[in-house]
PDB file of C-alpha atoms in Angstrom:
ATOM      1  CA  MET A   1      75.139  54.675  15.551  1.00 42.00           C
ATOM      2  CA  THR A   2      75.267  51.325  13.837  1.00 41.00           C
ATOM      3  CA  ARG A   3      74.412  49.328  16.956  1.00 41.00           C
ATOM      4  CA  PRO A   4      71.199  51.200  17.898  1.00 41.00           C
ATOM      5  CA  THR A   5      70.014  50.932  14.320  1.00 41.00           C
ATOM      6  CA  THR A   6      70.595  47.193  14.338  1.00 38.00           C
ATOM      7  CA  LEU A   7      68.689  46.797  17.607  1.00 33.00           C
ATOM      8  CA  SER A   8      65.779  48.831  16.250  1.00 41.00           C
ATOM      9  CA  ALA A   9      65.637  46.692  13.141  1.00 41.00           C
ATOM     10  CA  LEU A  10      65.689  43.510  15.223  1.00 38.00           C
ATOM     11  CA  ALA A  11      62.849  44.773  17.394  1.00 42.00           C
ATOM     12  CA  LEU A  12      60.822  45.634  14.316  1.00 38.00           C
ATOM     13  CA  CYS A  13      61.337  42.129  12.846  1.00 38.00           C
ATOM     14  CA  THR A  14      60.290  40.526  16.102  1.00 42.00           C
ATOM     15  CA  ALA A  15      57.115  42.614  16.251  1.00 42.00           C
ATOM     16  CA  LEU A  16      56.249  41.746  12.679  1.00 40.00           C
ATOM     17  CA  ALA A  17      56.804  38.043  13.342  1.00 43.00           C
ATOM     18  CA  LEU A  18      54.523  38.147  16.367  1.00 39.00           C
ATOM     19  CA  ALA A  19      51.891  39.986  14.392  1.00 44.00           C
ATOM     20  CA  GLY A  20      52.127  37.359  11.664  1.00 46.00           C
ATOM     21  CA  CYS A  21      51.566  34.544  14.140  1.00 42.00           C
ATOM     22  CA  THR A  22      48.552  36.300  15.609  1.00 43.00           C
ATOM     23  CA  THR A  23      47.087  36.893  12.165  1.00 44.00           C
ATOM     24  CA  GLY A  24      47.665  33.254  11.200  1.00 44.00           C
ATOM     25  CA  GLN A  25      45.937  32.030  14.354  1.00 44.00           C
ATOM     26  CA  GLU A  26      42.989  34.334  13.709  1.00 43.00           C
ATOM     27  CA  SER A  27      42.788  33.145  10.096  1.00 42.00           C
ATOM     28  CA  ASP A  28      42.861  29.524  11.191  1.00 46.00           C
ATOM     29  CA  GLY A  29      40.163  30.236  13.737  1.00 44.00           C
ATOM     30  CA  ALA A  30      38.047  32.034  11.152  1.00 41.00           C
ATOM     31  CA  ALA A  31      38.455  29.158   8.720  1.00 39.00           C
ATOM     32  CA  SER A  32      37.518  26.711  11.436  1.00 41.00           C
ATOM     33  CA  ASP A  33      34.483  28.809  12.383  1.00 45.00           C
ATOM     34  CA  SER A  34      33.379  29.113   8.770  1.00 40.00           C
ATOM     35  CA  ALA A  35      33.566  25.316   8.288  1.00 40.00           C
ATOM     36  CA  SER A  36      31.870  24.380  11.563  1.00 40.00           C
ATOM     37  CA  PRO A  37      28.231  25.009  10.433  1.00 41.00           C
ATOM     38  CA  ALA A  38      28.588  22.099   7.980  1.00 40.00           C
ATOM     39  CA  ALA A  39      28.712  19.587  10.824  1.00 38.00           C
ATOM     40  CA  PRO A  40      25.008  19.840  11.763  1.00 38.00           C
ATOM     41  CA  VAL A  41      24.029  18.783   8.213  1.00 35.00           C
ATOM     42  CA  THR A  42      25.002  15.219   9.064  1.00 36.00           C
ATOM     43  CA  ASP A  43      23.187  15.422  12.385  1.00 37.00           C
ATOM     44  CA  SER A  44      20.007  16.725  10.760  1.00 35.00           C
ATOM     45  CA  ALA A  45      19.763  13.616   8.572  1.00 35.00           C
ATOM     46  CA  SER A  46      20.482  11.102  11.314  1.00 35.00           C
ATOM     47  CA  PRO A  47      17.056  11.135  13.072  1.00 35.00           C
ATOM     48  CA  ALA A  48      15.419   9.731   9.904  1.00 34.00           C
ATOM     49  CA  ALA A  49      16.570   6.174  10.568  1.00 33.00           C
ATOM     50  CA  PRO A  50      15.126   5.919  14.106  1.00 33.00           C
ATOM     51  CA  ALA A  51      11.850   7.455  12.873  1.00 32.00           C
ATOM     52  CA  THR A  52      11.545   4.851  10.129  1.00 33.00           C
ATOM     53  CA  ALA A  53      12.236   2.016  12.553  1.00 34.00           C
ATOM     54  CA  ALA A  54       9.671   3.406  14.964  1.00 39.00           C
ATOM     55  CA  GLN A  55       7.061   3.582  12.229  1.00 37.00           C
ATOM     56  CA  ALA A  56       7.758  -0.023  11.239  1.00 34.00           C
ATOM     57  CA  SER A  57       7.476  -1.305  14.802  1.00 39.00           C
ATOM     58  CA  GLY A  58       4.318   0.752  15.270  1.00 43.00           C
ATOM     59  CA  ALA A  59       2.736  -0.813  12.186  1.00 46.00           C
ATOM     60  CA  ALA A  60       3.504  -4.298  13.519  1.00 49.00           C
ATOM     61  CA  ALA A  61       2.082  -3.378  16.917  1.00 53.00           C
ATOM     62  CA  GLU A  62      -1.238  -2.418  15.302  1.00 88.00           C
ATOM     63  CA  ILE A  63      -2.113  -6.102  14.778  1.00 96.00           C
ATOM     64  CA  ALA A  64      -3.495  -7.507  18.014  1.00 96.00           C
ATOM     65  CA  ALA A  65      -2.470 -11.002  19.036  1.00 96.00           C
ATOM     66  CA  GLU A  66      -6.084 -11.837  19.883  1.00 96.00           C
ATOM     67  CA  HIS A  67      -7.641 -13.943  17.108  1.00 97.00           C
ATOM     68  CA  ASN A  68      -9.638 -17.077  16.421  1.00 98.00           C
ATOM     69  CA  ASP A  69     -10.070 -19.526  13.558  1.00 97.00           C
ATOM     70  CA  ALA A  70     -12.575 -17.236  11.830  1.00 97.00           C
ATOM     71  CA  ASP A  71     -10.017 -14.411  11.715  1.00 98.00           C
ATOM     72  CA  VAL A  72      -7.414 -16.713  10.183  1.00 98.00           C
ATOM     73  CA  MET A  73      -9.872 -18.100   7.624  1.00 97.00           C
ATOM     74  CA  PHE A  74     -11.001 -14.609   6.677  1.00 97.00           C
ATOM     75  CA  ALA A  75      -7.468 -13.501   5.853  1.00 98.00           C
ATOM     76  CA  GLN A  76      -6.508 -16.765   4.154  1.00 97.00           C
ATOM     77  CA  MET A  77      -9.519 -16.705   1.838  1.00 97.00           C
ATOM     78  CA  MET A  78      -9.854 -12.973   1.241  1.00 97.00           C
ATOM     79  CA  ILE A  79      -6.268 -12.650  -0.011  1.00 97.00           C
ATOM     80  CA  PRO A  80      -6.794 -14.814  -3.141  1.00 97.00           C
ATOM     81  CA  HIS A  81     -10.215 -13.228  -3.585  1.00 97.00           C
ATOM     82  CA  HIS A  82      -8.588  -9.796  -3.691  1.00 98.00           C
ATOM     83  CA  GLU A  83      -5.814 -11.120  -5.916  1.00 98.00           C
ATOM     84  CA  GLN A  84      -8.368 -12.116  -8.536  1.00 98.00           C
ATOM     85  CA  ALA A  85     -10.124  -8.746  -8.314  1.00 98.00           C
ATOM     86  CA  VAL A  86      -6.794  -7.070  -9.022  1.00 98.00           C
ATOM     87  CA  GLN A  87      -6.098  -9.487 -11.869  1.00 98.00           C
ATOM     88  CA  LEU A  88      -9.484  -8.819 -13.478  1.00 98.00           C
ATOM     89  CA  SER A  89      -8.918  -5.091 -13.159  1.00 98.00           C
ATOM     90  CA  GLU A  90      -5.463  -5.287 -14.703  1.00 98.00           C
ATOM     91  CA  ILE A  91      -6.819  -7.258 -17.657  1.00 98.00           C
ATOM     92  CA  LEU A  92      -9.335  -4.499 -18.278  1.00 98.00           C
ATOM     93  CA  LEU A  93      -6.762  -1.748 -17.805  1.00 98.00           C
ATOM     94  CA  GLY A  94      -4.624  -3.373 -20.483  1.00 97.00           C
ATOM     95  CA  LYS A  95      -7.328  -2.739 -23.089  1.00 97.00           C
ATOM     96  CA  ASP A  96      -7.963   0.381 -25.138  1.00 96.00           C
ATOM     97  CA  LEU A  97     -11.194   2.350 -25.536  1.00 96.00           C
ATOM     98  CA  VAL A  98     -12.510   1.440 -22.089  1.00 97.00           C
ATOM     99  CA  PRO A  99     -14.964   4.123 -20.864  1.00 97.00           C
ATOM    100  CA  GLY A 100     -13.296   6.481 -18.417  1.00 97.00           C
ATOM    101  CA  GLU A 101     -15.578   5.803 -15.468  1.00 97.00           C
ATOM    102  CA  VAL A 102     -15.039   2.043 -15.758  1.00 98.00           C
ATOM    103  CA  ARG A 103     -11.287   2.511 -16.044  1.00 98.00           C
ATOM    104  CA  ASP A 104     -11.358   4.728 -12.941  1.00 98.00           C
ATOM    105  CA  LEU A 105     -13.217   2.004 -11.025  1.00 98.00           C
ATOM    106  CA  ALA A 106     -10.707  -0.661 -12.070  1.00 98.00           C
ATOM    107  CA  GLU A 107      -7.818   1.538 -10.958  1.00 98.00           C
ATOM    108  CA  ARG A 108      -9.559   2.125  -7.629  1.00 98.00           C
ATOM    109  CA  VAL A 109     -10.005  -1.627  -7.102  1.00 98.00           C
ATOM    110  CA  VAL A 110      -6.272  -2.144  -7.616  1.00 98.00           C
ATOM    111  CA  ASP A 111      -5.286   0.780  -5.387  1.00 98.00           C
ATOM    112  CA  THR A 112      -7.619  -0.302  -2.579  1.00 97.00           C
ATOM    113  CA  GLN A 113      -7.255  -4.054  -2.552  1.00 98.00           C
ATOM    114  CA  GLN A 114      -3.475  -4.343  -2.880  1.00 97.00           C
ATOM    115  CA  PRO A 115      -2.861  -2.606   0.495  1.00 97.00           C
ATOM    116  CA  GLU A 116      -5.628  -4.697   2.054  1.00 98.00           C
ATOM    117  CA  MET A 117      -3.842  -7.855   0.904  1.00 98.00           C
ATOM    118  CA  GLU A 118      -0.632  -6.639   2.526  1.00 97.00           C
ATOM    119  CA  GLN A 119      -2.519  -5.970   5.741  1.00 97.00           C
ATOM    120  CA  MET A 120      -4.004  -9.476   5.776  1.00 98.00           C
ATOM    121  CA  ARG A 121      -0.625 -11.066   5.053  1.00 98.00           C
ATOM    122  CA  ALA A 122       0.765  -9.144   8.018  1.00 98.00           C
ATOM    123  CA  MET A 123      -2.084 -10.484  10.166  1.00 98.00           C
ATOM    124  CA  LEU A 124      -1.300 -14.091   9.262  1.00 98.00           C
ATOM    125  CA  ALA A 125       2.392 -13.509   9.940  1.00 97.00           C
ATOM    126  CA  ALA A 126       1.619 -11.929  13.321  1.00 97.00           C
ATOM    127  CA  TRP A 127      -0.543 -14.927  14.251  1.00 98.00           C
ATOM    128  CA  ASP A 128       2.025 -17.413  12.918  1.00 97.00           C
ATOM    129  CA  ALA A 129      -0.714 -18.835  10.669  1.00 97.00           C
ATOM    130  CA  PRO A 130      -0.189 -20.421   7.234  1.00 96.00           C
ATOM    131  CA  ALA A 131      -0.879 -18.306   4.175  1.00 94.00           C
ATOM    132  CA  THR A 132      -3.426 -20.782   2.811  1.00 91.00           C
ATOM    133  CA  PRO A 133      -5.980 -23.031   4.544  1.00 87.00           C
ATOM    134  CA  ASP A 134      -6.279 -26.748   4.011  1.00 78.00           C
ATOM    135  CA  ALA A 135      -8.849 -27.920   1.483  1.00 70.00           C
ATOM    136  CA  ALA A 136     -11.443 -28.931   4.070  1.00 63.00           C
ATOM    137  CA  ALA A 137     -11.287 -25.569   5.822  1.00 62.00           C
ATOM    138  CA  ALA A 138     -11.535 -23.710   2.515  1.00 61.00           C
ATOM    139  CA  GLU A 139     -14.835 -25.397   1.736  1.00 61.00           C
ATOM    140  CA  HIS A 140     -16.321 -24.572   5.127  1.00 56.00           C
ATOM    141  CA  GLY A 141     -18.904 -21.811   5.260  1.00 47.00           C
ATOM    142  CA  GLY A 142     -18.925 -20.982   1.552  1.00 50.00           C
ATOM    143  CA  HIS A 143     -15.658 -19.044   1.638  1.00 53.00           C
ATOM    144  CA  GLY A 144     -14.363 -17.878  -1.716  1.00 61.00           C
ATOM    145  CA  THR A 145     -17.780 -17.200  -3.230  1.00 87.00           C
ATOM    146  CA  GLY A 146     -18.001 -14.914  -6.231  1.00 95.00           C
ATOM    147  CA  MET A 147     -14.741 -16.099  -7.770  1.00 97.00           C
ATOM    148  CA  VAL A 148     -14.564 -16.040 -11.574  1.00 97.00           C
ATOM    149  CA  ASP A 149     -13.614 -19.381 -13.114  1.00 96.00           C
ATOM    150  CA  GLU A 150     -10.900 -19.763 -15.730  1.00 96.00           C
ATOM    151  CA  GLN A 151     -13.420 -19.681 -18.561  1.00 97.00           C
ATOM    152  CA  GLY A 152     -14.694 -16.334 -17.309  1.00 97.00           C
ATOM    153  CA  MET A 153     -11.151 -15.000 -17.020  1.00 97.00           C
ATOM    154  CA  ASN A 154     -10.464 -16.010 -20.617  1.00 98.00           C
ATOM    155  CA  GLN A 155     -13.683 -14.351 -21.760  1.00 98.00           C
ATOM    156  CA  LEU A 156     -12.480 -11.061 -20.314  1.00 98.00           C
ATOM    157  CA  ARG A 157      -9.031 -11.514 -21.852  1.00 97.00           C
ATOM    158  CA  GLU A 158     -10.567 -12.162 -25.270  1.00 97.00           C
ATOM    159  CA  ALA A 159     -13.307  -9.528 -25.074  1.00 97.00           C
ATOM    160  CA  GLU A 160     -13.175  -6.784 -27.677  1.00 95.00           C
ATOM    161  CA  GLU A 161     -11.646  -3.467 -26.723  1.00 93.00           C
ATOM    162  CA  GLY A 162     -13.956  -0.861 -25.265  1.00 95.00           C
ATOM    163  CA  LEU A 163     -17.624  -1.404 -24.477  1.00 96.00           C
ATOM    164  CA  GLU A 164     -17.727  -5.211 -24.618  1.00 97.00           C
ATOM    165  CA  ALA A 165     -14.816  -5.603 -22.209  1.00 98.00           C
ATOM    166  CA  ALA A 166     -16.194  -2.907 -19.897  1.00 98.00           C
ATOM    167  CA  GLU A 167     -19.636  -4.504 -19.648  1.00 97.00           C
ATOM    168  CA  LEU A 168     -18.185  -7.962 -18.978  1.00 98.00           C
ATOM    169  CA  TYR A 169     -15.856  -6.571 -16.329  1.00 98.00           C
ATOM    170  CA  LEU A 170     -18.729  -4.834 -14.549  1.00 98.00           C
ATOM    171  CA  GLU A 171     -20.818  -8.015 -14.636  1.00 98.00           C
ATOM    172  CA  GLN A 172     -18.006 -10.155 -13.253  1.00 98.00           C
ATOM    173  CA  MET A 173     -16.870  -7.648 -10.655  1.00 98.00           C
ATOM    174  CA  THR A 174     -20.398  -7.187  -9.325  1.00 98.00           C
ATOM    175  CA  VAL A 175     -20.675 -10.912  -8.556  1.00 98.00           C
ATOM    176  CA  HIS A 176     -17.122 -10.896  -7.238  1.00 98.00           C
ATOM    177  CA  HIS A 177     -17.912  -8.030  -4.854  1.00 98.00           C
ATOM    178  CA  GLU A 178     -21.056  -9.787  -3.646  1.00 98.00           C
ATOM    179  CA  GLY A 179     -18.941 -12.802  -2.694  1.00 97.00           C
ATOM    180  CA  ALA A 180     -16.449 -10.613  -0.828  1.00 98.00           C
ATOM    181  CA  ILE A 181     -19.280  -8.949   1.082  1.00 98.00           C
ATOM    182  CA  ASP A 182     -20.639 -12.344   2.167  1.00 97.00           C
ATOM    183  CA  MET A 183     -17.180 -13.347   3.404  1.00 97.00           C
ATOM    184  CA  ALA A 184     -16.714 -10.053   5.240  1.00 98.00           C
ATOM    185  CA  ARG A 185     -20.104 -10.341   6.922  1.00 98.00           C
ATOM    186  CA  ASP A 186     -19.205 -13.841   8.132  1.00 97.00           C
ATOM    187  CA  GLN A 187     -16.033 -12.357   9.601  1.00 98.00           C
ATOM    188  CA  ALA A 188     -17.931  -9.533  11.297  1.00 97.00           C
ATOM    189  CA  GLU A 189     -20.172 -12.130  12.942  1.00 97.00           C
ATOM    190  CA  ASP A 190     -17.604 -14.775  13.888  1.00 98.00           C
ATOM    191  CA  GLY A 191     -14.217 -13.049  14.225  1.00 98.00           C
ATOM    192  CA  THR A 192     -12.579 -11.573  17.317  1.00 98.00           C
ATOM    193  CA  ASN A 193      -9.469  -9.691  16.123  1.00 98.00           C
ATOM    194  CA  PRO A 194     -10.187  -5.936  16.160  1.00 98.00           C
ATOM    195  CA  GLN A 195      -8.143  -5.157  13.035  1.00 98.00           C
ATOM    196  CA  ALA A 196      -9.712  -7.999  11.053  1.00 98.00           C
ATOM    197  CA  LEU A 197     -13.181  -6.927  12.183  1.00 98.00           C
ATOM    198  CA  GLU A 198     -12.529  -3.344  11.131  1.00 98.00           C
ATOM    199  CA  LEU A 199     -11.203  -4.461   7.757  1.00 98.00           C
ATOM    200  CA  ALA A 200     -14.312  -6.595   7.225  1.00 98.00           C
ATOM    201  CA  ARG A 201     -16.530  -3.593   7.934  1.00 98.00           C
ATOM    202  CA  GLN A 202     -14.521  -1.481   5.504  1.00 98.00           C
ATOM    203  CA  ILE A 203     -14.831  -4.117   2.781  1.00 98.00           C
ATOM    204  CA  VAL A 204     -18.605  -4.316   3.201  1.00 98.00           C
ATOM    205  CA  ALA A 205     -19.050  -0.534   3.075  1.00 98.00           C
ATOM    206  CA  ALA A 206     -16.678   0.061   0.144  1.00 98.00           C
ATOM    207  CA  GLN A 207     -17.847  -2.808  -2.022  1.00 98.00           C
ATOM    208  CA  GLU A 208     -21.548  -2.197  -1.447  1.00 98.00           C
ATOM    209  CA  ALA A 209     -20.966   1.362  -2.668  1.00 98.00           C
ATOM    210  CA  GLU A 210     -19.049   0.076  -5.700  1.00 98.00           C
ATOM    211  CA  ILE A 211     -21.818  -2.395  -6.561  1.00 98.00           C
ATOM    212  CA  ALA A 212     -24.293   0.496  -6.641  1.00 98.00           C
ATOM    213  CA  GLU A 213     -21.849   2.452  -8.774  1.00 98.00           C
ATOM    214  CA  MET A 214     -21.420  -0.481 -11.177  1.00 98.00           C
ATOM    215  CA  ASP A 215     -25.189  -0.940 -11.483  1.00 97.00           C
ATOM    216  CA  THR A 216     -25.450   2.674 -12.616  1.00 97.00           C
ATOM    217  CA  MET A 217     -22.596   2.224 -15.092  1.00 97.00           C
ATOM    218  CA  ARG A 218     -24.159  -0.905 -16.571  1.00 96.00           C
ATOM    219  CA  ARG A 219     -27.449   0.895 -17.159  1.00 95.00           C
ATOM    220  CA  GLU A 220     -25.683   3.847 -18.753  1.00 94.00           C
ATOM    221  CA  LEU A 221     -23.601   1.588 -20.982  1.00 92.00           C
ATOM    222  CA  GLY A 222     -26.682  -0.369 -22.076  1.00 83.00           C
ATOM    223  CA  GLY A 223     -26.014  -3.527 -20.073  1.00 52.00           C
ATOM    224  CA  SER A 224     -28.606  -5.503 -18.226  1.00 48.00           C
TER     225      SER A 224
END
């Protein structure tokens, strides 16, 4: 009787061992299956890099190679013109008690003209043109008109907070816009690059509208 009992016990142990192996394999498989969904998380982030590169190359491709001297001059001279408009606006924005509508205009000038400067710098880079013209070229055709001289800049810096600074800013920016419009119209007449021509048209439309807006503000604030 002892031998059959021993054989039965051995068979039972073997069955239990086999069951344990099967359970362990199933557990490992379940653990593997439960972890596997994490892998696509990395894959879902990976397309971002190619998309960014594609956008960058697309932006560069938007600037046509076709250009002439007028296109180059337009970008070279409009960049510092815009830079001063931003500088004037930032001087005003650093003052207290400026009427809200004038402050809104100054913020709009900054927000609009900074991207336009970047666009024009990209044009010059695409054309392998210098960032600034030589002195003789800068004097040709009245480019740079409407710029505020250093005395005028200091007047705005030293103007009293509020109404006085706002009125001076509007006066200076009106003349400054008129100069930019003249430059943009020259570009529209003489240039050939499609992006530079479109930018010139945008400048004329936007700044003519802002001049009308500033005229209204000056009347409402009691200016001339």
